[in-house]
Amino acid sequence: IEAGFPFSSPGDLEAVSLIAREVKGPVIAGLARANNADIDACWQAVQKAETPRIHVFISTSDVHMAHQLRKNKEDVIEMVRAAVSRAASYTSDVEFSPMDASRSDREFVFQVLEAAIEEGATTINIPDTVGYAIPDEFGKLVAEIRNRVKGVEKTRISVHCHNDLGMATSNALAGVLNGARQVEGAINGIGERAGNTAIEEVIMAIRTRPDFLGVHTDVNTREIFAASRLVERVSGLSLDEFFRTRITGPLGMKDTAFYATPDLARRLAVVPQETHLAFDYTVLEIVLMGRYPHLGPFEVEGPGDLASARELNRTLHAHFPESSIFRIEPMWMKLGARTCARYGLPVPSDTT
């Protein structure tokens, strides 16, 4: 169970700590960027678990390194070594992810993974962060990692897929067919943009086709329906709505205008200070879940106003240089009255 991102807020740290103390049996993991503060907070949160894990990640694609990290390849490798080494000083169970691996230079991914393994990573997670990969391509990436990365035989290979093109489950199973033995996902496939891998789909594919996949899980499949309904109820995301809107609907990838950390959202008064948000949710998704019916300072004049979007980019980066904003693009949504009513939004006259 990856319980949360402890450094992102006091609420996340508290929640992960509670899960680590109370939930017995599974590995309890926390997420951490490749820096000391994140890793220390993560260990503080998970250290009371029966089996704690620290999951360290860093971007490896050219676009992320240039615009998010502002680092070169040599810098990133050094950051990986330092971060994984620090995590391994706390626990022998360390997971490492080269974020946006499916869009990264493969030779560089291999180098980064080898560095992580040398410093103590025991699970190597391969993310299709933006839902870009095609199953055959993603399976070949996992196979190449198995065949070419030194020391990988000492680790467990994991896959982490997103559903922007509707292929998260297919990509995850392609990874399994090529040697992955951990699949990251979520009940009902909930997650940012179009969602993560629906873990129940992977479970049932393995249960239904052991002849083809050649693996098994110990999941009690009789609990899937109840777990699904519980997640649907507490998340406020109905299955009918969520699965119907992968590309074109209110949770589709074209409706995501920007990313923000929970701390940034609070500082810009998009959400109350005491609110605990999941890491890296888009503010638009938070709004569409009916929780916060306004965009506050993020409002822009008119649909598709490129000049306004660029100005907003400059303003936010000037005031919050340490924030995790990746991009802001002029992708504004036209919402009908029924959709607005469903999510508790005021009905717009034209666009919102």
mmCIF file with all atom_site columns, N, CA and C in Angstrom, residues 89-154:
data_model
loop_
_atom_site.group_PDB
_atom_site.id
_atom_site.type_symbol
_atom_site.label_atom_id
_atom_site.label_alt_id
_atom_site.label_comp_id
_atom_site.label_asym_id
_atom_site.label_entity_id
_atom_site.label_seq_id
_atom_site.pdbx_PDB_ins_code
_atom_site.Cartn_x
_atom_site.Cartn_y
_atom_site.Cartn_z
_atom_site.occupancy
_atom_site.B_iso_or_equiv
_atom_site.pdbx_formal_charge
_atom_site.auth_seq_id
_atom_site.auth_comp_id
_atom_site.auth_asym_id
_atom_site.auth_atom_id
_atom_site.pdbx_PDB_model_num
ATOM 1   N N  . SER A 1 89  ? 19.642 3.877  3.969   1.00 0.00 ? 89  SER A N  1
ATOM 2   C CA . SER A 1 89  ? 20.193 3.978  5.324   1.00 0.00 ? 89  SER A CA 1
ATOM 3   C C  . SER A 1 89  ? 19.093 3.845  6.381   1.00 0.00 ? 89  SER A C  1
ATOM 4   N N  . TYR A 1 90  ? 17.840 4.057  5.975   1.00 0.00 ? 90  TYR A N  1
ATOM 5   C CA . TYR A 1 90  ? 16.705 3.922  6.874   1.00 0.00 ? 90  TYR A CA 1
ATOM 6   C C  . TYR A 1 90  ? 16.071 2.534  6.826   1.00 0.00 ? 90  TYR A C  1
ATOM 7   N N  . THR A 1 91  ? 15.959 1.960  5.631   1.00 0.00 ? 91  THR A N  1
ATOM 8   C CA . THR A 1 91  ? 15.256 0.691  5.468   1.00 0.00 ? 91  THR A CA 1
ATOM 9   C C  . THR A 1 91  ? 15.867 -0.097 4.324   1.00 0.00 ? 91  THR A C  1
ATOM 10  N N  . SER A 1 92  ? 15.769 -1.404 4.423   1.00 0.00 ? 92  SER A N  1
ATOM 11  C CA . SER A 1 92  ? 16.293 -2.266 3.356   1.00 0.00 ? 92  SER A CA 1
ATOM 12  C C  . SER A 1 92  ? 15.313 -2.408 2.202   1.00 0.00 ? 92  SER A C  1
ATOM 13  N N  . ASP A 1 93  ? 14.104 -1.854 2.335   1.00 0.00 ? 93  ASP A N  1
ATOM 14  C CA . ASP A 1 93  ? 13.090 -1.943 1.281   1.00 0.00 ? 93  ASP A CA 1
ATOM 15  C C  . ASP A 1 93  ? 12.926 -0.571 0.638   1.00 0.00 ? 93  ASP A C  1
ATOM 16  N N  . VAL A 1 94  ? 13.604 -0.383 -0.499  1.00 0.00 ? 94  VAL A N  1
ATOM 17  C CA . VAL A 1 94  ? 13.590 0.906  -1.191  1.00 0.00 ? 94  VAL A CA 1
ATOM 18  C C  . VAL A 1 94  ? 13.126 0.681  -2.627  1.00 0.00 ? 94  VAL A C  1
ATOM 19  N N  . GLU A 1 95  ? 12.134 1.454  -3.023  1.00 0.00 ? 95  GLU A N  1
ATOM 20  C CA . GLU A 1 95  ? 11.659 1.434  -4.408  1.00 0.00 ? 95  GLU A CA 1
ATOM 21  C C  . GLU A 1 95  ? 12.155 2.695  -5.109  1.00 0.00 ? 95  GLU A C  1
ATOM 22  N N  . PHE A 1 96  ? 12.492 2.533  -6.392  1.00 0.00 ? 96  PHE A N  1
ATOM 23  C CA . PHE A 1 96  ? 12.932 3.688  -7.176  1.00 0.00 ? 96  PHE A CA 1
ATOM 24  C C  . PHE A 1 96  ? 12.183 3.755  -8.490  1.00 0.00 ? 96  PHE A C  1
ATOM 25  N N  . SER A 1 97  ? 11.773 4.983  -8.870  1.00 0.00 ? 97  SER A N  1
ATOM 26  C CA . SER A 1 97  ? 11.063 5.194  -10.140 1.00 0.00 ? 97  SER A CA 1
ATOM 27  C C  . SER A 1 97  ? 11.732 6.285  -10.967 1.00 0.00 ? 97  SER A C  1
ATOM 28  N N  . PRO A 1 98  ? 12.084 5.983  -12.232 1.00 0.00 ? 98  PRO A N  1
ATOM 29  C CA . PRO A 1 98  ? 12.481 7.036  -13.171 1.00 0.00 ? 98  PRO A CA 1
ATOM 30  C C  . PRO A 1 98  ? 11.215 7.613  -13.801 1.00 0.00 ? 98  PRO A C  1
ATOM 31  N N  . MET A 1 99  ? 10.728 8.694  -13.259 1.00 0.00 ? 99  MET A N  1
ATOM 32  C CA . MET A 1 99  ? 9.453  9.271  -13.686 1.00 0.00 ? 99  MET A CA 1
ATOM 33  C C  . MET A 1 99  ? 9.476  9.610  -15.180 1.00 0.00 ? 99  MET A C  1
ATOM 34  N N  . ASP A 1 100 ? 8.358  9.314  -15.863 1.00 0.00 ? 100 ASP A N  1
ATOM 35  C CA . ASP A 1 100 ? 8.209  9.544  -17.298 1.00 0.00 ? 100 ASP A CA 1
ATOM 36  C C  . ASP A 1 100 ? 9.152  8.655  -18.099 1.00 0.00 ? 100 ASP A C  1
ATOM 37  N N  . ALA A 1 101 ? 9.366  7.441  -17.588 1.00 0.00 ? 101 ALA A N  1
ATOM 38  C CA . ALA A 1 101 ? 10.312 6.521  -18.224 1.00 0.00 ? 101 ALA A CA 1
ATOM 39  C C  . ALA A 1 101 ? 9.937  6.207  -19.661 1.00 0.00 ? 101 ALA A C  1
ATOM 40  N N  . SER A 1 102 ? 8.636  6.119  -19.940 1.00 0.00 ? 102 SER A N  1
ATOM 41  C CA . SER A 1 102 ? 8.212  5.732  -21.288 1.00 0.00 ? 102 SER A CA 1
ATOM 42  C C  . SER A 1 102 ? 8.547  6.786  -22.338 1.00 0.00 ? 102 SER A C  1
ATOM 43  N N  . ARG A 1 103 ? 8.822  8.021  -21.927 1.00 0.00 ? 103 ARG A N  1
ATOM 44  C CA . ARG A 1 103 ? 9.232  9.078  -22.870 1.00 0.00 ? 103 ARG A CA 1
ATOM 45  C C  . ARG A 1 103 ? 10.708 9.433  -22.711 1.00 0.00 ? 103 ARG A C  1
ATOM 46  N N  . SER A 1 104 ? 11.426 8.664  -21.929 1.00 0.00 ? 104 SER A N  1
ATOM 47  C CA . SER A 1 104 ? 12.832 8.971  -21.659 1.00 0.00 ? 104 SER A CA 1
ATOM 48  C C  . SER A 1 104 ? 13.745 8.224  -22.620 1.00 0.00 ? 104 SER A C  1
ATOM 49  N N  . ASP A 1 105 ? 14.955 8.756  -22.770 1.00 0.00 ? 105 ASP A N  1
ATOM 50  C CA . ASP A 1 105 ? 15.997 8.053  -23.521 1.00 0.00 ? 105 ASP A CA 1
ATOM 51  C C  . ASP A 1 105 ? 16.323 6.743  -22.821 1.00 0.00 ? 105 ASP A C  1
ATOM 52  N N  . ARG A 1 106 ? 16.190 5.639  -23.532 1.00 0.00 ? 106 ARG A N  1
ATOM 53  C CA . ARG A 1 106 ? 16.316 4.327  -22.883 1.00 0.00 ? 106 ARG A CA 1
ATOM 54  C C  . ARG A 1 106 ? 17.693 4.088  -22.292 1.00 0.00 ? 106 ARG A C  1
ATOM 55  N N  . GLU A 1 107 ? 18.718 4.472  -22.996 1.00 0.00 ? 107 GLU A N  1
ATOM 56  C CA . GLU A 1 107 ? 20.065 4.261  -22.458 1.00 0.00 ? 107 GLU A CA 1
ATOM 57  C C  . GLU A 1 107 ? 20.242 5.019  -21.145 1.00 0.00 ? 107 GLU A C  1
ATOM 58  N N  . PHE A 1 108 ? 19.669 6.197  -21.078 1.00 0.00 ? 108 PHE A N  1
ATOM 59  C CA . PHE A 1 108 ? 19.758 6.966  -19.831 1.00 0.00 ? 108 PHE A CA 1
ATOM 60  C C  . PHE A 1 108 ? 18.953 6.302  -18.724 1.00 0.00 ? 108 PHE A C  1
ATOM 61  N N  . VAL A 1 109 ? 17.774 5.787  -19.049 1.00 0.00 ? 109 VAL A N  1
ATOM 62  C CA . VAL A 1 109 ? 16.988 5.052  -18.051 1.00 0.00 ? 109 VAL A CA 1
ATOM 63  C C  . VAL A 1 109 ? 17.793 3.886  -17.494 1.00 0.00 ? 109 VAL A C  1
ATOM 64  N N  . PHE A 1 110 ? 18.469 3.147  -18.360 1.00 0.00 ? 110 PHE A N  1
ATOM 65  C CA . PHE A 1 110 ? 19.284 2.014  -17.894 1.00 0.00 ? 110 PHE A CA 1
ATOM 66  C C  . PHE A 1 110 ? 20.372 2.491  -16.931 1.00 0.00 ? 110 PHE A C  1
ATOM 67  N N  . GLN A 1 111 ? 21.021 3.603  -17.263 1.00 0.00 ? 111 GLN A N  1
ATOM 68  C CA . GLN A 1 111 ? 22.080 4.129  -16.392 1.00 0.00 ? 111 GLN A CA 1
ATOM 69  C C  . GLN A 1 111 ? 21.522 4.531  -15.025 1.00 0.00 ? 111 GLN A C  1
ATOM 70  N N  . VAL A 1 112 ? 20.385 5.200  -15.040 1.00 0.00 ? 112 VAL A N  1
ATOM 71  C CA . VAL A 1 112 ? 19.765 5.647  -13.797 1.00 0.00 ? 112 VAL A CA 1
ATOM 72  C C  . VAL A 1 112 ? 19.360 4.445  -12.939 1.00 0.00 ? 112 VAL A C  1
ATOM 73  N N  . LEU A 1 113 ? 18.793 3.432  -13.562 1.00 0.00 ? 113 LEU A N  1
ATOM 74  C CA . LEU A 1 113 ? 18.380 2.245  -12.810 1.00 0.00 ? 113 LEU A CA 1
ATOM 75  C C  . LEU A 1 113 ? 19.586 1.524  -12.216 1.00 0.00 ? 113 LEU A C  1
ATOM 76  N N  . GLU A 1 114 ? 20.653 1.428  -12.976 1.00 0.00 ? 114 GLU A N  1
ATOM 77  C CA . GLU A 1 114 ? 21.861 0.782  -12.448 1.00 0.00 ? 114 GLU A CA 1
ATOM 78  C C  . GLU A 1 114 ? 22.404 1.552  -11.243 1.00 0.00 ? 114 GLU A C  1
ATOM 79  N N  . ALA A 1 115 ? 22.377 2.871  -11.320 1.00 0.00 ? 115 ALA A N  1
ATOM 80  C CA . ALA A 1 115 ? 22.835 3.685  -10.182 1.00 0.00 ? 115 ALA A CA 1
ATOM 81  C C  . ALA A 1 115 ? 21.959 3.441  -8.965  1.00 0.00 ? 115 ALA A C  1
ATOM 82  N N  . ALA A 1 116 ? 20.658 3.378  -9.166  1.00 0.00 ? 116 ALA A N  1
ATOM 83  C CA . ALA A 1 116 ? 19.733 3.149  -8.047  1.00 0.00 ? 116 ALA A CA 1
ATOM 84  C C  . ALA A 1 116 ? 19.951 1.787  -7.420  1.00 0.00 ? 116 ALA A C  1
ATOM 85  N N  . ILE A 1 117 ? 20.150 0.774  -8.262  1.00 0.00 ? 117 ILE A N  1
ATOM 86  C CA . ILE A 1 117 ? 20.385 -0.587 -7.746  1.00 0.00 ? 117 ILE A CA 1
ATOM 87  C C  . ILE A 1 117 ? 21.686 -0.645 -6.965  1.00 0.00 ? 117 ILE A C  1
ATOM 88  N N  . GLU A 1 118 ? 22.735 -0.005 -7.488  1.00 0.00 ? 118 GLU A N  1
ATOM 89  C CA . GLU A 1 118 ? 24.024 0.005  -6.792  1.00 0.00 ? 118 GLU A CA 1
ATOM 90  C C  . GLU A 1 118 ? 23.915 0.646  -5.413  1.00 0.00 ? 118 GLU A C  1
ATOM 91  N N  . GLU A 1 119 ? 22.999 1.602  -5.260  1.00 0.00 ? 119 GLU A N  1
ATOM 92  C CA . GLU A 1 119 ? 22.857 2.302  -3.976  1.00 0.00 ? 119 GLU A CA 1
ATOM 93  C C  . GLU A 1 119 ? 21.846 1.639  -3.039  1.00 0.00 ? 119 GLU A C  1
ATOM 94  N N  . GLY A 1 120 ? 21.192 0.555  -3.495  1.00 0.00 ? 120 GLY A N  1
ATOM 95  C CA . GLY A 1 120 ? 20.348 -0.186 -2.570  1.00 0.00 ? 120 GLY A CA 1
ATOM 96  C C  . GLY A 1 120 ? 18.881 -0.316 -2.925  1.00 0.00 ? 120 GLY A C  1
ATOM 97  N N  . ALA A 1 121 ? 18.470 0.114  -4.117  1.00 0.00 ? 121 ALA A N  1
ATOM 98  C CA . ALA A 1 121 ? 17.067 -0.057 -4.506  1.00 0.00 ? 121 ALA A CA 1
ATOM 99  C C  . ALA A 1 121 ? 16.749 -1.538 -4.681  1.00 0.00 ? 121 ALA A C  1
ATOM 100 N N  . THR A 1 122 ? 15.619 -1.966 -4.148  1.00 0.00 ? 122 THR A N  1
ATOM 101 C CA . THR A 1 122 ? 15.217 -3.377 -4.222  1.00 0.00 ? 122 THR A CA 1
ATOM 102 C C  . THR A 1 122 ? 13.989 -3.588 -5.100  1.00 0.00 ? 122 THR A C  1
ATOM 103 N N  . THR A 1 123 ? 13.260 -2.529 -5.395  1.00 0.00 ? 123 THR A N  1
ATOM 104 C CA . THR A 1 123 ? 12.174 -2.573 -6.372  1.00 0.00 ? 123 THR A CA 1
ATOM 105 C C  . THR A 1 123 ? 12.420 -1.470 -7.395  1.00 0.00 ? 123 THR A C  1
ATOM 106 N N  . ILE A 1 124 ? 12.354 -1.831 -8.673  1.00 0.00 ? 124 ILE A N  1
ATOM 107 C CA . ILE A 1 124 ? 12.552 -0.888 -9.766  1.00 0.00 ? 124 ILE A CA 1
ATOM 108 C C  . ILE A 1 124 ? 11.207 -0.704 -10.454 1.00 0.00 ? 124 ILE A C  1
ATOM 109 N N  . ASN A 1 125 ? 10.661 0.494  -10.347 1.00 0.00 ? 125 ASN A N  1
ATOM 110 C CA . ASN A 1 125 ? 9.334  0.767  -10.886 1.00 0.00 ? 125 ASN A CA 1
ATOM 111 C C  . ASN A 1 125 ? 9.449  1.560  -12.189 1.00 0.00 ? 125 ASN A C  1
ATOM 112 N N  . ILE A 1 126 ? 8.738  1.101  -13.222 1.00 0.00 ? 126 ILE A N  1
ATOM 113 C CA . ILE A 1 126 ? 8.814  1.724  -14.536 1.00 0.00 ? 126 ILE A CA 1
ATOM 114 C C  . ILE A 1 126 ? 7.492  2.444  -14.806 1.00 0.00 ? 126 ILE A C  1
ATOM 115 N N  . PRO A 1 127 ? 7.484  3.776  -14.728 1.00 0.00 ? 127 PRO A N  1
ATOM 116 C CA . PRO A 1 127 ? 6.240  4.527  -14.885 1.00 0.00 ? 127 PRO A CA 1
ATOM 117 C C  . PRO A 1 127 ? 5.980  4.983  -16.329 1.00 0.00 ? 127 PRO A C  1
ATOM 118 N N  . ASP A 1 128 ? 4.741  4.804  -16.744 1.00 0.00 ? 128 ASP A N  1
ATOM 119 C CA . ASP A 1 128 ? 4.241  5.465  -17.949 1.00 0.00 ? 128 ASP A CA 1
ATOM 120 C C  . ASP A 1 128 ? 3.445  6.665  -17.450 1.00 0.00 ? 128 ASP A C  1
ATOM 121 N N  . THR A 1 129 ? 4.164  7.688  -17.031 1.00 0.00 ? 129 THR A N  1
ATOM 122 C CA . THR A 1 129 ? 3.611  8.765  -16.204 1.00 0.00 ? 129 THR A CA 1
ATOM 123 C C  . THR A 1 129 ? 2.472  9.520  -16.868 1.00 0.00 ? 129 THR A C  1
ATOM 124 N N  . VAL A 1 130 ? 2.567  9.746  -18.165 1.00 0.00 ? 130 VAL A N  1
ATOM 125 C CA . VAL A 1 130 ? 1.537  10.545 -18.836 1.00 0.00 ? 130 VAL A CA 1
ATOM 126 C C  . VAL A 1 130 ? 0.654  9.706  -19.756 1.00 0.00 ? 130 VAL A C  1
ATOM 127 N N  . GLY A 1 131 ? 0.658  8.380  -19.563 1.00 0.00 ? 131 GLY A N  1
ATOM 128 C CA . GLY A 1 131 ? -0.213 7.520  -20.358 1.00 0.00 ? 131 GLY A CA 1
ATOM 129 C C  . GLY A 1 131 ? 0.111  7.533  -21.837 1.00 0.00 ? 131 GLY A C  1
ATOM 130 N N  . TYR A 1 132 ? 1.400  7.525  -22.146 1.00 0.00 ? 132 TYR A N  1
ATOM 131 C CA . TYR A 1 132 ? 1.896  7.714  -23.515 1.00 0.00 ? 132 TYR A CA 1
ATOM 132 C C  . TYR A 1 132 ? 2.161  6.396  -24.240 1.00 0.00 ? 132 TYR A C  1
ATOM 133 N N  . ALA A 1 133 ? 2.454  5.348  -23.494 1.00 0.00 ? 133 ALA A N  1
ATOM 134 C CA . ALA A 1 133 ? 2.976  4.113  -24.089 1.00 0.00 ? 133 ALA A CA 1
ATOM 135 C C  . ALA A 1 133 ? 1.887  3.276  -24.752 1.00 0.00 ? 133 ALA A C  1
ATOM 136 N N  . ILE A 1 134 ? 2.327  2.456  -25.704 1.00 0.00 ? 134 ILE A N  1
ATOM 137 C CA . ILE A 1 134 ? 1.506  1.439  -26.357 1.00 0.00 ? 134 ILE A CA 1
ATOM 138 C C  . ILE A 1 134 ? 1.969  0.086  -25.810 1.00 0.00 ? 134 ILE A C  1
ATOM 139 N N  . PRO A 1 135 ? 1.052  -0.882 -25.575 1.00 0.00 ? 135 PRO A N  1
ATOM 140 C CA . PRO A 1 135 ? 1.431  -2.126 -24.883 1.00 0.00 ? 135 PRO A CA 1
ATOM 141 C C  . PRO A 1 135 ? 2.665  -2.829 -25.441 1.00 0.00 ? 135 PRO A C  1
ATOM 142 N N  . ASP A 1 136 ? 2.757  -3.011 -26.757 1.00 0.00 ? 136 ASP A N  1
ATOM 143 C CA . ASP A 1 136 ? 3.915  -3.711 -27.312 1.00 0.00 ? 136 ASP A CA 1
ATOM 144 C C  . ASP A 1 136 ? 5.201  -2.965 -26.997 1.00 0.00 ? 136 ASP A C  1
ATOM 145 N N  . GLU A 1 137 ? 5.162  -1.653 -27.129 1.00 0.00 ? 137 GLU A N  1
ATOM 146 C CA . GLU A 1 137 ? 6.311  -0.805 -26.839 1.00 0.00 ? 137 GLU A CA 1
ATOM 147 C C  . GLU A 1 137 ? 6.689  -0.862 -25.359 1.00 0.00 ? 137 GLU A C  1
ATOM 148 N N  . PHE A 1 138 ? 5.677  -0.801 -24.473 1.00 0.00 ? 138 PHE A N  1
ATOM 149 C CA . PHE A 1 138 ? 5.948  -0.798 -23.045 1.00 0.00 ? 138 PHE A CA 1
ATOM 150 C C  . PHE A 1 138 ? 6.491  -2.156 -22.595 1.00 0.00 ? 138 PHE A C  1
ATOM 151 N N  . GLY A 1 139 ? 5.942  -3.230 -23.152 1.00 0.00 ? 139 GLY A N  1
ATOM 152 C CA . GLY A 1 139 ? 6.458  -4.559 -22.834 1.00 0.00 ? 139 GLY A CA 1
ATOM 153 C C  . GLY A 1 139 ? 7.912  -4.721 -23.235 1.00 0.00 ? 139 GLY A C  1
ATOM 154 N N  . LYS A 1 140 ? 8.263  -4.177 -24.397 1.00 0.00 ? 140 LYS A N  1
ATOM 155 C CA . LYS A 1 140 ? 9.655  -4.257 -24.848 1.00 0.00 ? 140 LYS A CA 1
ATOM 156 C C  . LYS A 1 140 ? 10.583 -3.457 -23.940 1.00 0.00 ? 140 LYS A C  1
ATOM 157 N N  . LEU A 1 141 ? 10.089 -2.328 -23.424 1.00 0.00 ? 141 LEU A N  1
ATOM 158 C CA . LEU A 1 141 ? 10.898 -1.545 -22.489 1.00 0.00 ? 141 LEU A CA 1
ATOM 159 C C  . LEU A 1 141 ? 11.207 -2.357 -21.232 1.00 0.00 ? 141 LEU A C  1
ATOM 160 N N  . VAL A 1 142 ? 10.202 -3.017 -20.683 1.00 0.00 ? 142 VAL A N  1
ATOM 161 C CA . VAL A 1 142 ? 10.421 -3.848 -19.490 1.00 0.00 ? 142 VAL A CA 1
ATOM 162 C C  . VAL A 1 142 ? 11.377 -4.995 -19.810 1.00 0.00 ? 142 VAL A C  1
ATOM 163 N N  . ALA A 1 143 ? 11.214 -5.613 -20.983 1.00 0.00 ? 143 ALA A N  1
ATOM 164 C CA . ALA A 1 143 ? 12.101 -6.714 -21.373 1.00 0.00 ? 143 ALA A CA 1
ATOM 165 C C  . ALA A 1 143 ? 13.542 -6.236 -21.513 1.00 0.00 ? 143 ALA A C  1
ATOM 166 N N  . GLU A 1 144 ? 13.729 -5.054 -22.105 1.00 0.00 ? 144 GLU A N  1
ATOM 167 C CA . GLU A 1 144 ? 15.081 -4.519 -22.240 1.00 0.00 ? 144 GLU A CA 1
ATOM 168 C C  . GLU A 1 144 ? 15.706 -4.239 -20.884 1.00 0.00 ? 144 GLU A C  1
ATOM 169 N N  . ILE A 1 145 ? 14.912 -3.746 -19.961 1.00 0.00 ? 145 ILE A N  1
ATOM 170 C CA . ILE A 1 145 ? 15.422 -3.497 -18.605 1.00 0.00 ? 145 ILE A CA 1
ATOM 171 C C  . ILE A 1 145 ? 15.865 -4.809 -17.969 1.00 0.00 ? 145 ILE A C  1
ATOM 172 N N  . ARG A 1 146 ? 15.075 -5.837 -18.118 1.00 0.00 ? 146 ARG A N  1
ATOM 173 C CA . ARG A 1 146 ? 15.455 -7.156 -17.574 1.00 0.00 ? 146 ARG A CA 1
ATOM 174 C C  . ARG A 1 146 ? 16.757 -7.652 -18.175 1.00 0.00 ? 146 ARG A C  1
ATOM 175 N N  . ASN A 1 147 ? 16.958 -7.403 -19.459 1.00 0.00 ? 147 ASN A N  1
ATOM 176 C CA . ASN A 1 147 ? 18.103 -7.980 -20.172 1.00 0.00 ? 147 ASN A CA 1
ATOM 177 C C  . ASN A 1 147 ? 19.358 -7.123 -20.126 1.00 0.00 ? 147 ASN A C  1
ATOM 178 N N  . ARG A 1 148 ? 19.198 -5.822 -19.865 1.00 0.00 ? 148 ARG A N  1
ATOM 179 C CA . ARG A 1 148 ? 20.356 -4.945 -20.041 1.00 0.00 ? 148 ARG A CA 1
ATOM 180 C C  . ARG A 1 148 ? 20.805 -4.204 -18.792 1.00 0.00 ? 148 ARG A C  1
ATOM 181 N N  . VAL A 1 149 ? 19.966 -4.127 -17.784 1.00 0.00 ? 149 VAL A N  1
ATOM 182 C CA . VAL A 1 149 ? 20.344 -3.368 -16.589 1.00 0.00 ? 149 VAL A CA 1
ATOM 183 C C  . VAL A 1 149 ? 21.105 -4.272 -15.620 1.00 0.00 ? 149 VAL A C  1
ATOM 184 N N  . LYS A 1 150 ? 22.324 -3.887 -15.280 1.00 0.00 ? 150 LYS A N  1
ATOM 185 C CA . LYS A 1 150 ? 23.143 -4.684 -14.372 1.00 0.00 ? 150 LYS A CA 1
ATOM 186 C C  . LYS A 1 150 ? 22.530 -4.712 -12.977 1.00 0.00 ? 150 LYS A C  1
ATOM 187 N N  . GLY A 1 151 ? 22.445 -5.905 -12.421 1.00 0.00 ? 151 GLY A N  1
ATOM 188 C CA . GLY A 1 151 ? 21.937 -6.067 -11.065 1.00 0.00 ? 151 GLY A CA 1
ATOM 189 C C  . GLY A 1 151 ? 20.435 -6.160 -10.956 1.00 0.00 ? 151 GLY A C  1
ATOM 190 N N  . VAL A 1 152 ? 19.727 -6.047 -12.079 1.00 0.00 ? 152 VAL A N  1
ATOM 191 C CA . VAL A 1 152 ? 18.264 -6.034 -12.004 1.00 0.00 ? 152 VAL A CA 1
ATOM 192 C C  . VAL A 1 152 ? 17.706 -7.350 -11.501 1.00 0.00 ? 152 VAL A C  1
ATOM 193 N N  . GLU A 1 153 ? 18.473 -8.420 -11.665 1.00 0.00 ? 153 GLU A N  1
ATOM 194 C CA . GLU A 1 153 ? 18.011 -9.733 -11.193 1.00 0.00 ? 153 GLU A CA 1
ATOM 195 C C  . GLU A 1 153 ? 17.881 -9.781 -9.672  1.00 0.00 ? 153 GLU A C  1
ATOM 196 N N  . LYS A 1 154 ? 18.502 -8.838 -8.972  1.00 0.00 ? 154 LYS A N  1
ATOM 197 C CA . LYS A 1 154 ? 18.395 -8.781 -7.507  1.00 0.00 ? 154 LYS A CA 1
ATOM 198 C C  . LYS A 1 154 ? 17.178 -7.992 -7.056  1.00 0.00 ? 154 LYS A C  1
#
